[in-house]
CSV table of N, CA, C and O in Angstrom, one decimal:
chain,number,residue,atom,x,y,z
H,1,ASP,N,-62.7,-29.4,29.7
H,1,ASP,CA,-63.9,-30.1,29.3
H,1,ASP,C,-63.7,-30.9,28.1
H,1,ASP,O,-64.2,-32.0,28.0
H,2,MET,N,-63.0,-30.4,27.1
H,2,MET,CA,-62.8,-31.2,25.9
H,2,MET,C,-62.0,-32.5,26.2
H,2,MET,O,-62.3,-33.5,25.6
H,3,TYR,N,-60.9,-32.4,27.0
H,3,TYR,CA,-60.2,-33.6,27.4
H,3,TYR,C,-61.0,-34.6,28.1
H,3,TYR,O,-60.9,-35.8,27.8
H,4,LEU,N,-61.9,-34.2,29.0
H,4,LEU,CA,-62.8,-35.1,29.7
H,4,LEU,C,-63.8,-35.7,28.8
H,4,LEU,O,-64.1,-36.9,28.9
H,5,SER,N,-64.4,-34.9,27.9
H,5,SER,CA,-65.3,-35.4,26.9
H,5,SER,C,-64.7,-36.5,26.0
H,5,SER,O,-65.3,-37.5,25.8
H,6,ARG,N,-63.5,-36.1,25.5
H,6,ARG,CA,-62.8,-37.1,24.6
H,6,ARG,C,-62.4,-38.3,25.4
H,6,ARG,O,-62.5,-39.5,24.8
H,7,ALA,N,-62.0,-38.2,26.6
H,7,ALA,CA,-61.6,-39.4,27.4
H,7,ALA,C,-62.8,-40.3,27.6
H,7,ALA,O,-62.7,-41.5,27.5
H,8,GLU,N,-64.0,-39.7,27.9
H,8,GLU,CA,-65.2,-40.5,28.1
H,8,GLU,C,-65.6,-41.2,26.8
H,8,GLU,O,-65.9,-42.4,26.9
H,9,CYS,N,-65.5,-40.5,25.7
H,9,CYS,CA,-65.9,-41.1,24.4
H,9,CYS,C,-64.9,-42.2,24.1
H,9,CYS,O,-65.4,-43.3,23.7
H,10,ARG,N,-63.6,-42.0,24.3
H,10,ARG,CA,-62.7,-43.1,24.0
H,10,ARG,C,-62.9,-44.3,24.9
H,10,ARG,O,-62.8,-45.4,24.5
H,11,ALA,N,-63.2,-44.0,26.2
H,11,ALA,CA,-63.4,-45.1,27.1
H,11,ALA,C,-64.6,-45.9,26.8
H,11,ALA,O,-64.7,-47.1,26.8
H,12,ARG,N,-65.7,-45.2,26.4
H,12,ARG,CA,-66.9,-45.9,26.0
H,12,ARG,C,-66.8,-46.7,24.7
H,12,ARG,O,-67.4,-47.7,24.5
H,13,MET,N,-65.8,-46.3,23.8
H,13,MET,CA,-65.6,-47.0,22.6
H,13,MET,C,-64.5,-48.1,22.7
H,13,MET,O,-64.2,-48.8,21.8
H,14,GLY,N,-64.0,-48.2,23.9
H,14,GLY,CA,-63.0,-49.3,24.2
H,14,GLY,C,-61.5,-48.9,24.1
H,14,GLY,O,-60.7,-49.7,24.2
H,15,ASP,N,-61.3,-47.6,23.7
H,15,ASP,CA,-59.9,-47.2,23.6
H,15,ASP,C,-59.4,-46.7,25.0
H,15,ASP,O,-59.3,-45.5,25.3
H,16,LEU,N,-59.1,-47.7,25.9
H,16,LEU,CA,-58.7,-47.4,27.2
H,16,LEU,C,-57.4,-46.7,27.3
H,16,LEU,O,-57.2,-45.8,28.2
H,17,ILE,N,-56.5,-47.0,26.4
H,17,ILE,CA,-55.1,-46.3,26.5
H,17,ILE,C,-55.3,-44.9,26.1
H,17,ILE,O,-54.7,-44.0,26.7
H,18,GLY,N,-56.1,-44.6,25.1
H,18,GLY,CA,-56.3,-43.2,24.6
H,18,GLY,C,-57.0,-42.4,25.7
H,18,GLY,O,-56.7,-41.2,26.0
H,19,ALA,N,-58.0,-43.0,26.4
H,19,ALA,CA,-58.8,-42.3,27.4
H,19,ALA,C,-57.8,-42.0,28.6
H,19,ALA,O,-57.9,-40.9,29.1
H,20,ALA,N,-57.0,-43.0,29.0
H,20,ALA,CA,-56.1,-42.7,30.1
H,20,ALA,C,-55.1,-41.6,29.7
H,20,ALA,O,-54.7,-40.8,30.6
H,21,ALA,N,-54.6,-41.6,28.4
H,21,ALA,CA,-53.7,-40.6,28.0
H,21,ALA,C,-54.3,-39.2,28.1
H,21,ALA,O,-53.7,-38.2,28.6
H,22,ASP,N,-55.6,-39.0,27.7
H,22,ASP,CA,-56.3,-37.8,27.8
H,22,ASP,C,-56.4,-37.3,29.3
H,22,ASP,O,-56.2,-36.2,29.6
H,23,LEU,N,-56.7,-38.3,30.1
H,23,LEU,CA,-56.8,-37.9,31.5
H,23,LEU,C,-55.5,-37.5,32.1
H,23,LEU,O,-55.4,-36.6,32.9
H,24,LYS,N,-54.4,-38.2,31.7
H,24,LYS,CA,-53.1,-37.9,32.2
H,24,LYS,C,-52.7,-36.5,31.8
H,24,LYS,O,-52.1,-35.7,32.6
H,25,VAL,N,-53.0,-36.1,30.6
H,25,VAL,CA,-52.6,-34.7,30.1
H,25,VAL,C,-53.4,-33.7,30.9
H,25,VAL,O,-52.8,-32.7,31.4
H,26,LEU,N,-54.6,-33.9,31.2
H,26,LEU,CA,-55.4,-33.0,32.0
H,26,LEU,C,-54.9,-32.9,33.4
H,26,LEU,O,-54.7,-31.8,33.9
H,27,ARG,N,-54.6,-34.1,34.0
H,27,ARG,CA,-54.2,-34.1,35.4
H,27,ARG,C,-52.8,-33.5,35.6
H,27,ARG,O,-52.5,-32.9,36.6
H,28,GLN,N,-52.0,-33.6,34.6
H,28,GLN,CA,-50.6,-33.1,34.7
H,28,GLN,C,-50.6,-31.5,34.7
H,28,GLN,O,-49.7,-30.9,35.2
H,29,HIS,N,-51.7,-30.9,34.2
H,29,HIS,CA,-51.8,-29.5,34.3
H,29,HIS,C,-52.4,-29.0,35.6
H,29,HIS,O,-52.4,-27.8,35.9
H,30,ARG,N,-52.9,-29.9,36.4
H,30,ARG,CA,-53.5,-29.6,37.7
H,30,ARG,C,-52.8,-30.0,38.9
H,30,ARG,O,-53.0,-29.5,40.0
H,31,MET,N,-51.9,-31.0,38.8
H,31,MET,CA,-51.1,-31.5,39.9
H,31,MET,C,-49.7,-31.9,39.5
H,31,MET,O,-49.4,-31.9,38.3
H,32,PRO,N,-48.8,-32.2,40.4
H,32,PRO,CA,-47.5,-32.6,40.0
H,32,PRO,C,-47.5,-33.9,39.1
H,32,PRO,O,-48.3,-34.7,39.3
H,33,VAL,N,-46.6,-33.9,38.2
H,33,VAL,CA,-46.5,-35.0,37.2
H,33,VAL,C,-46.4,-36.3,37.9
H,33,VAL,O,-47.0,-37.3,37.4
H,34,GLU,N,-45.7,-36.4,38.9
H,34,GLU,CA,-45.4,-37.7,39.6
H,34,GLU,C,-46.7,-38.3,40.2
H,34,GLU,O,-46.7,-39.6,40.4
H,35,ILE,N,-47.7,-37.6,40.5
H,35,ILE,CA,-49.0,-38.1,41.0
H,35,ILE,C,-50.1,-38.0,40.1
H,35,ILE,O,-51.3,-38.3,40.4
H,36,ALA,N,-49.9,-37.7,38.8
H,36,ALA,CA,-50.9,-37.5,37.8
H,36,ALA,C,-51.3,-38.8,37.1
H,36,ALA,O,-52.2,-38.7,36.3
H,37,ASP,N,-50.7,-39.9,37.4
H,37,ASP,CA,-51.0,-41.1,36.8
H,37,ASP,C,-52.4,-41.6,37.1
H,37,ASP,O,-53.0,-41.3,38.2
H,38,ILE,N,-53.0,-42.3,36.2
H,38,ILE,CA,-54.3,-42.9,36.3
H,38,ILE,C,-54.1,-44.3,37.0
H,38,ILE,O,-53.2,-45.0,36.7
H,39,PRO,N,-55.0,-44.7,37.9
H,39,PRO,CA,-54.9,-46.0,38.6
H,39,PRO,C,-54.8,-47.1,37.5
H,39,PRO,O,-55.6,-47.1,36.6
H,40,ALA,N,-53.9,-48.0,37.7
H,40,ALA,CA,-53.7,-49.1,36.7
H,40,ALA,C,-54.8,-50.2,36.9
H,40,ALA,O,-55.3,-50.3,38.0
H,41,GLY,N,-55.0,-50.9,35.9
H,41,GLY,CA,-55.9,-52.0,35.9
H,41,GLY,C,-57.4,-51.7,35.8
H,41,GLY,O,-58.2,-52.5,36.1
H,42,LEU,N,-57.7,-50.5,35.4
H,42,LEU,CA,-59.2,-50.1,35.3
H,42,LEU,C,-59.7,-50.8,34.0
H,42,LEU,O,-59.1,-50.7,33.0
H,43,ASP,N,-60.9,-51.4,34.2
H,43,ASP,CA,-61.5,-51.9,33.0
H,43,ASP,C,-62.4,-50.8,32.4
H,43,ASP,O,-62.4,-49.7,32.9
H,44,LYS,N,-63.2,-51.1,31.3
H,44,LYS,CA,-63.9,-50.1,30.6
H,44,LYS,C,-64.9,-49.4,31.6
H,44,LYS,O,-64.9,-48.2,31.6
H,45,PRO,N,-65.8,-50.1,32.3
H,45,PRO,CA,-66.7,-49.4,33.2
H,45,PRO,C,-66.0,-48.6,34.3
H,45,PRO,O,-66.4,-47.5,34.7
H,46,GLY,N,-64.9,-49.2,34.8
H,46,GLY,CA,-64.1,-48.5,35.8
H,46,GLY,C,-63.5,-47.2,35.3
H,46,GLY,O,-63.5,-46.2,36.0
H,47,LEU,N,-63.0,-47.2,34.1
H,47,LEU,CA,-62.4,-46.0,33.5
H,47,LEU,C,-63.4,-45.0,33.2
H,47,LEU,O,-63.2,-43.8,33.4
H,48,ILE,N,-64.6,-45.4,32.8
H,48,ILE,CA,-65.7,-44.4,32.5
H,48,ILE,C,-66.1,-43.8,33.8
H,48,ILE,O,-66.2,-42.5,33.9
H,49,LYS,N,-66.2,-44.5,34.9
H,49,LYS,CA,-66.6,-44.0,36.2
H,49,LYS,C,-65.5,-43.0,36.7
H,49,LYS,O,-65.7,-42.0,37.3
H,50,TYR,N,-64.2,-43.4,36.4
H,50,TYR,CA,-63.1,-42.6,36.8
H,50,TYR,C,-63.1,-41.2,36.1
H,50,TYR,O,-62.8,-40.2,36.6
H,51,VAL,N,-63.5,-41.3,34.8
H,51,VAL,CA,-63.6,-40.0,34.0
H,51,VAL,C,-64.7,-39.1,34.6
H,51,VAL,O,-64.5,-37.9,34.8
H,52,ILE,N,-65.8,-39.7,35.0
H,52,ILE,CA,-66.9,-38.9,35.6
H,52,ILE,C,-66.5,-38.3,36.9
H,52,ILE,O,-66.7,-37.2,37.2
H,53,GLU,N,-65.8,-39.1,37.7
H,53,GLU,CA,-65.2,-38.6,39.0
H,53,GLU,C,-64.2,-37.5,38.8
H,53,GLU,O,-64.2,-36.5,39.5
H,54,GLU,N,-63.4,-37.6,37.7
H,54,GLU,CA,-62.5,-36.6,37.4
H,54,GLU,C,-63.2,-35.3,37.0
H,54,GLU,O,-62.8,-34.2,37.3
H,55,ARG,N,-64.3,-35.5,36.3
H,55,ARG,CA,-65.1,-34.3,35.8
H,55,ARG,C,-65.7,-33.6,37.1
H,55,ARG,O,-65.7,-32.4,37.2
H,56,THR,N,-66.1,-34.4,38.1
H,56,THR,CA,-66.6,-33.8,39.3
H,56,THR,C,-65.5,-33.1,40.0
H,56,THR,O,-65.8,-32.0,40.5
H,57,ARG,N,-64.3,-33.6,40.1
H,57,ARG,CA,-63.2,-32.9,40.8
H,57,ARG,C,-62.8,-31.7,40.0
H,57,ARG,O,-62.5,-30.6,40.6
H,58,GLU,N,-62.8,-31.8,38.7
H,58,GLU,CA,-62.3,-30.7,37.9
H,58,GLU,C,-63.2,-29.5,37.9
H,58,GLU,O,-62.8,-28.3,37.9
H,59,PHE,N,-64.5,-29.7,38.0
H,59,PHE,CA,-65.5,-28.7,37.9
H,59,PHE,C,-66.3,-28.5,39.2
H,59,PHE,O,-67.4,-28.0,39.3
H,60,ALA,N,-65.6,-28.8,40.3
H,60,ALA,CA,-66.2,-28.7,41.7
H,60,ALA,C,-66.6,-27.2,41.9
H,60,ALA,O,-65.8,-26.3,41.6
H,61,GLY,N,-67.8,-27.0,42.3
H,61,GLY,CA,-68.2,-25.6,42.6
H,61,GLY,C,-68.7,-24.8,41.4
H,61,GLY,O,-69.0,-23.6,41.6
H,62,MET,N,-68.7,-25.4,40.2
H,62,MET,CA,-69.0,-24.6,39.0
H,62,MET,C,-70.5,-24.7,38.7
H,62,MET,O,-71.0,-24.0,37.8
H,63,GLY,N,-71.2,-25.6,39.3
H,63,GLY,CA,-72.6,-25.8,39.0
H,63,GLY,C,-72.9,-26.7,37.9
H,63,GLY,O,-74.1,-26.8,37.4
H,64,ASP,N,-72.0,-27.5,37.4
H,64,ASP,CA,-72.2,-28.4,36.3
H,64,ASP,C,-72.6,-29.8,36.7
H,64,ASP,O,-72.9,-30.6,35.9
H,65,ARG,N,-72.6,-30.1,38.0
H,65,ARG,CA,-72.9,-31.4,38.5
H,65,ARG,C,-74.4,-31.8,38.1
H,65,ARG,O,-74.6,-33.0,37.7
H,66,TRP,N,-75.3,-30.9,38.1
H,66,TRP,CA,-76.7,-31.2,37.7
H,66,TRP,C,-76.7,-31.7,36.3
H,66,TRP,O,-77.4,-32.7,36.0
H,67,TYR,N,-76.0,-31.1,35.4
H,67,TYR,CA,-76.0,-31.5,34.0
H,67,TYR,C,-75.4,-32.9,33.8
H,67,TYR,O,-75.9,-33.7,33.0
H,68,THR,N,-74.4,-33.2,34.6
H,68,THR,CA,-73.8,-34.5,34.5
H,68,THR,C,-74.8,-35.5,35.0
H,68,THR,O,-74.9,-36.6,34.4
H,69,MET,N,-75.4,-35.2,36.1
H,69,MET,CA,-76.4,-36.2,36.7
H,69,MET,C,-77.6,-36.4,35.7
H,69,MET,O,-78.0,-37.5,35.5
H,70,ARG,N,-78.0,-35.3,35.0
H,70,ARG,CA,-79.1,-35.4,34.1
H,70,ARG,C,-78.7,-36.3,32.9
H,70,ARG,O,-79.4,-37.1,32.4
H,71,ARG,N,-77.5,-36.0,32.4
H,71,ARG,CA,-77.0,-36.8,31.2
H,71,ARG,C,-76.8,-38.2,31.6
H,71,ARG,O,-77.1,-39.1,30.7
H,72,LEU,N,-76.4,-38.6,32.8
H,72,LEU,CA,-76.1,-39.9,33.1
H,72,LEU,C,-77.3,-40.7,33.8
H,72,LEU,O,-77.2,-41.8,34.1
H,73,SER,N,-78.4,-40.0,33.9
H,73,SER,CA,-79.5,-40.6,34.6
H,73,SER,C,-80.1,-41.8,33.9
H,73,SER,O,-80.7,-42.7,34.5
H,74,GLY,N,-79.9,-41.8,32.6
H,74,GLY,CA,-80.4,-43.0,31.8
H,74,GLY,C,-79.4,-44.0,31.5
H,74,GLY,O,-79.6,-45.0,30.8
H,75,ASP,N,-78.2,-43.8,32.0
H,75,ASP,CA,-77.0,-44.7,31.7
H,75,ASP,C,-77.1,-45.8,32.6
H,75,ASP,O,-77.1,-45.7,33.8
H,76,PRO,N,-77.1,-47.1,32.1
H,76,PRO,CA,-77.2,-48.2,33.0
H,76,PRO,C,-76.0,-48.5,33.8
H,76,PRO,O,-76.0,-49.1,34.8
H,77,LEU,N,-74.8,-47.8,33.4
H,77,LEU,CA,-73.6,-48.0,34.2
H,77,LEU,C,-73.7,-47.2,35.5
H,77,LEU,O,-73.0,-47.5,36.5
H,78,PHE,N,-74.5,-46.1,35.5
H,78,PHE,CA,-74.6,-45.3,36.7
H,78,PHE,C,-76.0,-45.5,37.3
H,78,PHE,O,-77.0,-45.4,36.6
H,79,ASP,N,-76.1,-45.6,38.6
H,79,ASP,CA,-77.4,-45.7,39.2
H,79,ASP,C,-77.7,-44.4,40.0
H,79,ASP,O,-77.5,-44.3,41.2
H,80,ILE,N,-78.1,-43.4,39.2
H,80,ILE,CA,-78.3,-42.1,39.8
H,80,ILE,C,-79.7,-41.9,40.2
H,80,ILE,O,-80.6,-42.0,39.3
H,81,LYS,N,-79.9,-41.8,41.5
H,81,LYS,CA,-81.3,-41.5,42.0
H,81,LYS,C,-81.2,-40.3,42.8
H,81,LYS,O,-80.7,-40.3,44.0
H,82,PRO,N,-81.6,-39.1,42.3
H,82,PRO,CA,-81.5,-37.9,43.0
H,82,PRO,C,-82.4,-38.0,44.3
H,82,PRO,O,-83.5,-38.4,44.3
H,83,VAL,N,-81.7,-37.6,45.4
H,83,VAL,CA,-82.4,-37.6,46.7
H,83,VAL,C,-82.4,-36.3,47.3
H,83,VAL,O,-81.3,-35.6,47.3
H,84,HIS,N,-83.5,-35.8,47.8
H,84,HIS,CA,-83.6,-34.6,48.6
H,84,HIS,C,-83.7,-35.0,50.0
H,84,HIS,O,-84.6,-35.7,50.4
H,85,ILE,N,-82.8,-34.5,50.8
H,85,ILE,CA,-82.8,-34.8,52.2
H,85,ILE,C,-83.2,-33.6,53.0
H,85,ILE,O,-82.7,-32.5,52.9
H,86,ILE,N,-84.2,-33.8,53.9
H,86,ILE,CA,-84.7,-32.8,54.8
H,86,ILE,C,-84.2,-33.1,56.2
H,86,ILE,O,-84.3,-34.2,56.7
H,87,TYR,N,-83.5,-32.1,56.7
H,87,TYR,CA,-82.9,-32.2,58.0
H,87,TYR,C,-83.7,-31.5,59.1
H,87,TYR,O,-84.4,-30.6,58.8
H,88,ALA,N,-83.5,-32.0,60.3
H,88,ALA,CA,-84.2,-31.4,61.5
H,88,ALA,C,-83.5,-30.0,61.8
H,88,ALA,O,-82.5,-29.7,61.1
H,89,THR,N,-84.1,-29.3,62.7
H,89,THR,CA,-83.6,-27.9,63.0
H,89,THR,C,-82.1,-28.0,63.5
H,89,THR,O,-81.5,-26.9,63.4
H,90,ASP,N,-81.6,-29.1,64.0
H,90,ASP,CA,-80.3,-29.1,64.5
H,90,ASP,C,-79.3,-29.2,63.3
H,90,ASP,O,-78.1,-29.0,63.5
H,91,GLY,N,-79.8,-29.4,62.1
H,91,GLY,CA,-78.9,-29.5,60.9
H,91,GLY,C,-78.1,-30.8,60.7
H,91,GLY,O,-77.4,-30.9,59.8
H,92,VAL,N,-78.3,-31.7,61.6
H,92,VAL,CA,-77.6,-33.0,61.6
H,92,VAL,C,-78.5,-34.2,61.4
H,92,VAL,O,-78.2,-35.0,60.6
H,93,THR,N,-79.6,-34.2,62.2
H,93,THR,CA,-80.5,-35.3,62.1
H,93,THR,C,-81.3,-35.3,60.9
H,93,THR,O,-81.9,-34.2,60.5
H,94,GLU,N,-81.4,-36.4,60.2
H,94,GLU,CA,-82.1,-36.5,59.0
H,94,GLU,C,-83.6,-36.8,59.3
H,94,GLU,O,-83.9,-37.8,59.9
H,95,LYS,N,-84.5,-36.0,58.8
H,95,LYS,CA,-85.9,-36.2,59.1
H,95,LYS,C,-86.6,-37.0,58.0
H,95,LYS,O,-87.4,-37.9,58.3
H,96,GLU,N,-86.2,-36.7,56.8
H,96,GLU,CA,-86.9,-37.4,55.6
H,96,GLU,C,-86.0,-37.4,54.4
H,96,GLU,O,-85.2,-36.5,54.2
H,97,ARG,N,-86.2,-38.5,53.7
H,97,ARG,CA,-85.5,-38.6,52.4
H,97,ARG,C,-86.5,-38.8,51.3
H,97,ARG,O,-87.4,-39.6,51.4
H,98,ILE,N,-86.4,-37.9,50.3
H,98,ILE,CA,-87.4,-38.0,49.2
H,98,ILE,C,-86.6,-38.3,47.9
H,98,ILE,O,-85.7,-37.6,47.5
H,99,VAL,N,-86.9,-39.5,47.3
H,99,VAL,CA,-86.3,-39.9,46.1
H,99,VAL,C,-87.0,-39.2,45.0
H,99,VAL,O,-88.3,-39.4,44.8
H,100,MET,N,-86.3,-38.4,44.2
H,100,MET,CA,-87.0,-37.6,43.2
H,100,MET,C,-87.3,-38.4,41.9
H,100,MET,O,-86.5,-39.3,41.6
H,101,LYS,N,-88.4,-38.1,41.3
H,101,LYS,CA,-88.7,-38.8,40.0
H,101,LYS,C,-87.9,-38.3,38.9
H,101,LYS,O,-87.3,-37.1,39.0
H,102,PRO,N,-87.7,-39.1,37.8
H,102,PRO,CA,-86.8,-38.6,36.7
H,102,PRO,C,-87.2,-37.3,36.1
H,102,PRO,O,-86.4,-36.6,35.7
H,103,GLU,N,-88.5,-37.0,36.1
H,103,GLU,CA,-88.9,-35.7,35.5
H,103,GLU,C,-88.5,-34.5,36.3
H,103,GLU,O,-88.4,-33.4,35.8
H,104,ARG,N,-88.1,-34.7,37.5
H,104,ARG,CA,-87.6,-33.6,38.4
H,104,ARG,C,-86.1,-33.3,38.0
H,104,ARG,O,-85.6,-32.3,38.5
H,105,LEU,N,-85.5,-34.1,37.1
H,105,LEU,CA,-84.2,-33.7,36.6
H,105,LEU,C,-84.3,-32.7,35.5
H,105,LEU,O,-83.3,-32.4,34.8
H,106,THR,N,-85.4,-32.2,35.3
H,106,THR,CA,-85.6,-31.2,34.3
H,106,THR,C,-86.0,-29.9,35.0
H,106,THR,O,-86.8,-29.9,35.9
H,107,GLN,N,-85.3,-28.8,34.6
H,107,GLN,CA,-85.6,-27.5,35.3
H,107,GLN,C,-86.9,-27.0,34.9
H,107,GLN,O,-87.3,-27.0,33.7
H,108,ARG,N,-87.6,-26.4,35.8
H,108,ARG,CA,-88.9,-25.8,35.5
H,108,ARG,C,-88.7,-24.4,34.9
H,108,ARG,O,-87.6,-23.8,35.1
H,109,LEU,N,-89.7,-24.0,34.1
H,109,LEU,CA,-89.6,-22.7,33.5
H,109,LEU,C,-89.8,-21.6,34.6
H,109,LEU,O,-90.7,-21.8,35.5
H,110,PRO,N,-89.2,-20.5,34.5
H,110,PRO,CA,-89.4,-19.4,35.4
H,110,PRO,C,-90.8,-18.8,35.3
H,110,PRO,O,-91.4,-18.8,34.3
H,111,ILE,N,-91.4,-18.4,36.5
H,111,ILE,CA,-92.7,-17.9,36.5
H,111,ILE,C,-92.9,-16.7,35.5
H,111,ILE,O,-94.0,-16.5,35.0
H,112,LYS,N,-91.9,-15.9,35.3
H,112,LYS,CA,-92.0,-14.8,34.4
H,112,LYS,C,-92.3,-15.3,33.0
H,112,LYS,O,-93.1,-14.7,32.3
H,113,ILE,N,-91.6,-16.3,32.6
H,113,ILE,CA,-91.8,-16.9,31.3
H,113,ILE,C,-93.3,-17.5,31.1
H,113,ILE,O,-93.9,-17.3,30.1
H,114,ILE,N,-93.7,-18.2,32.2
H,114,ILE,CA,-95.1,-18.7,32.2
H,114,ILE,C,-96.1,-17.6,32.1
H,114,ILE,O,-97.1,-17.7,31.3
H,115,ASN,N,-95.9,-16.5,32.8
H,115,ASN,CA,-96.8,-15.4,32.8
H,115,ASN,C,-96.9,-14.7,31.4
H,115,ASN,O,-97.9,-14.2,31.0
H,116,GLN,N,-95.7,-14.6,30.8
H,116,GLN,CA,-95.6,-13.9,29.5
H,116,GLN,C,-96.1,-14.8,28.3
H,116,GLN,O,-96.4,-14.3,27.3
H,117,ASN,N,-96.3,-16.1,28.6
H,117,ASN,CA,-96.7,-17.1,27.6
H,117,ASN,C,-97.9,-17.9,28.1
H,117,ASN,O,-97.6,-19.0,28.6
H,118,PRO,N,-99.1,-17.4,28.1
H,118,PRO,CA,-100.2,-18.1,28.8
H,118,PRO,C,-100.5,-19.5,28.2
H,118,PRO,O,-101.0,-20.3,28.9
H,119,GLY,N,-100.1,-19.8,27.0
H,119,GLY,CA,-100.4,-21.1,26.4
H,119,GLY,C,-99.4,-22.1,26.7
H,119,GLY,O,-99.6,-23.3,26.4
H,120,ILE,N,-98.3,-21.7,27.4
H,120,ILE,CA,-97.2,-22.7,27.6
H,120,ILE,C,-97.5,-23.4,28.9
H,120,ILE,O,-98.0,-22.9,29.9
H,121,VAL,N,-97.2,-24.7,29.0
H,121,VAL,CA,-97.4,-25.5,30.1
H,121,VAL,C,-96.0,-25.8,30.8
H,121,VAL,O,-95.1,-26.1,30.1
H,122,ASN,N,-96.0,-25.5,32.1
H,122,ASN,CA,-94.7,-25.7,32.8
H,122,ASN,C,-94.4,-27.2,33.0
H,122,ASN,O,-95.3,-28.0,33.0
H,123,ILE,N,-93.2,-27.5,33.2
H,123,ILE,CA,-92.7,-28.8,33.5
H,123,ILE,C,-93.2,-29.2,34.9
H,123,ILE,O,-93.1,-28.4,35.8
H,124,PRO,N,-93.7,-30.5,35.0
H,124,PRO,CA,-94.2,-30.9,36.4
H,124,PRO,C,-93.2,-30.8,37.5
H,124,PRO,O,-92.0,-30.9,37.3
């Protein structure tokens, strides 16, 4: 996580060589060295997006994707619009797409907490 965070910070500050070096160190520990290189010719936005994609690959199945989406929801470089898809009973046919509002990127408080604190207002 620290290599990815530092790589993203470096990329956002324009240090593309440093960001690529951080990514390469991380990738060399996960895959063979000969395929751990970063794609050449990435500009600043491209490298930032590549770092985020690498974060998604590195933490797949860990449950951190929501936090990344929340953090990047206000970033003009990323056009994140959370969509909830409702499927038909066959599990394949899409019945409805609901584009979620930005406030839905905030987790609601558990009902137990609401019941124990009558003065608290839950998140919409």
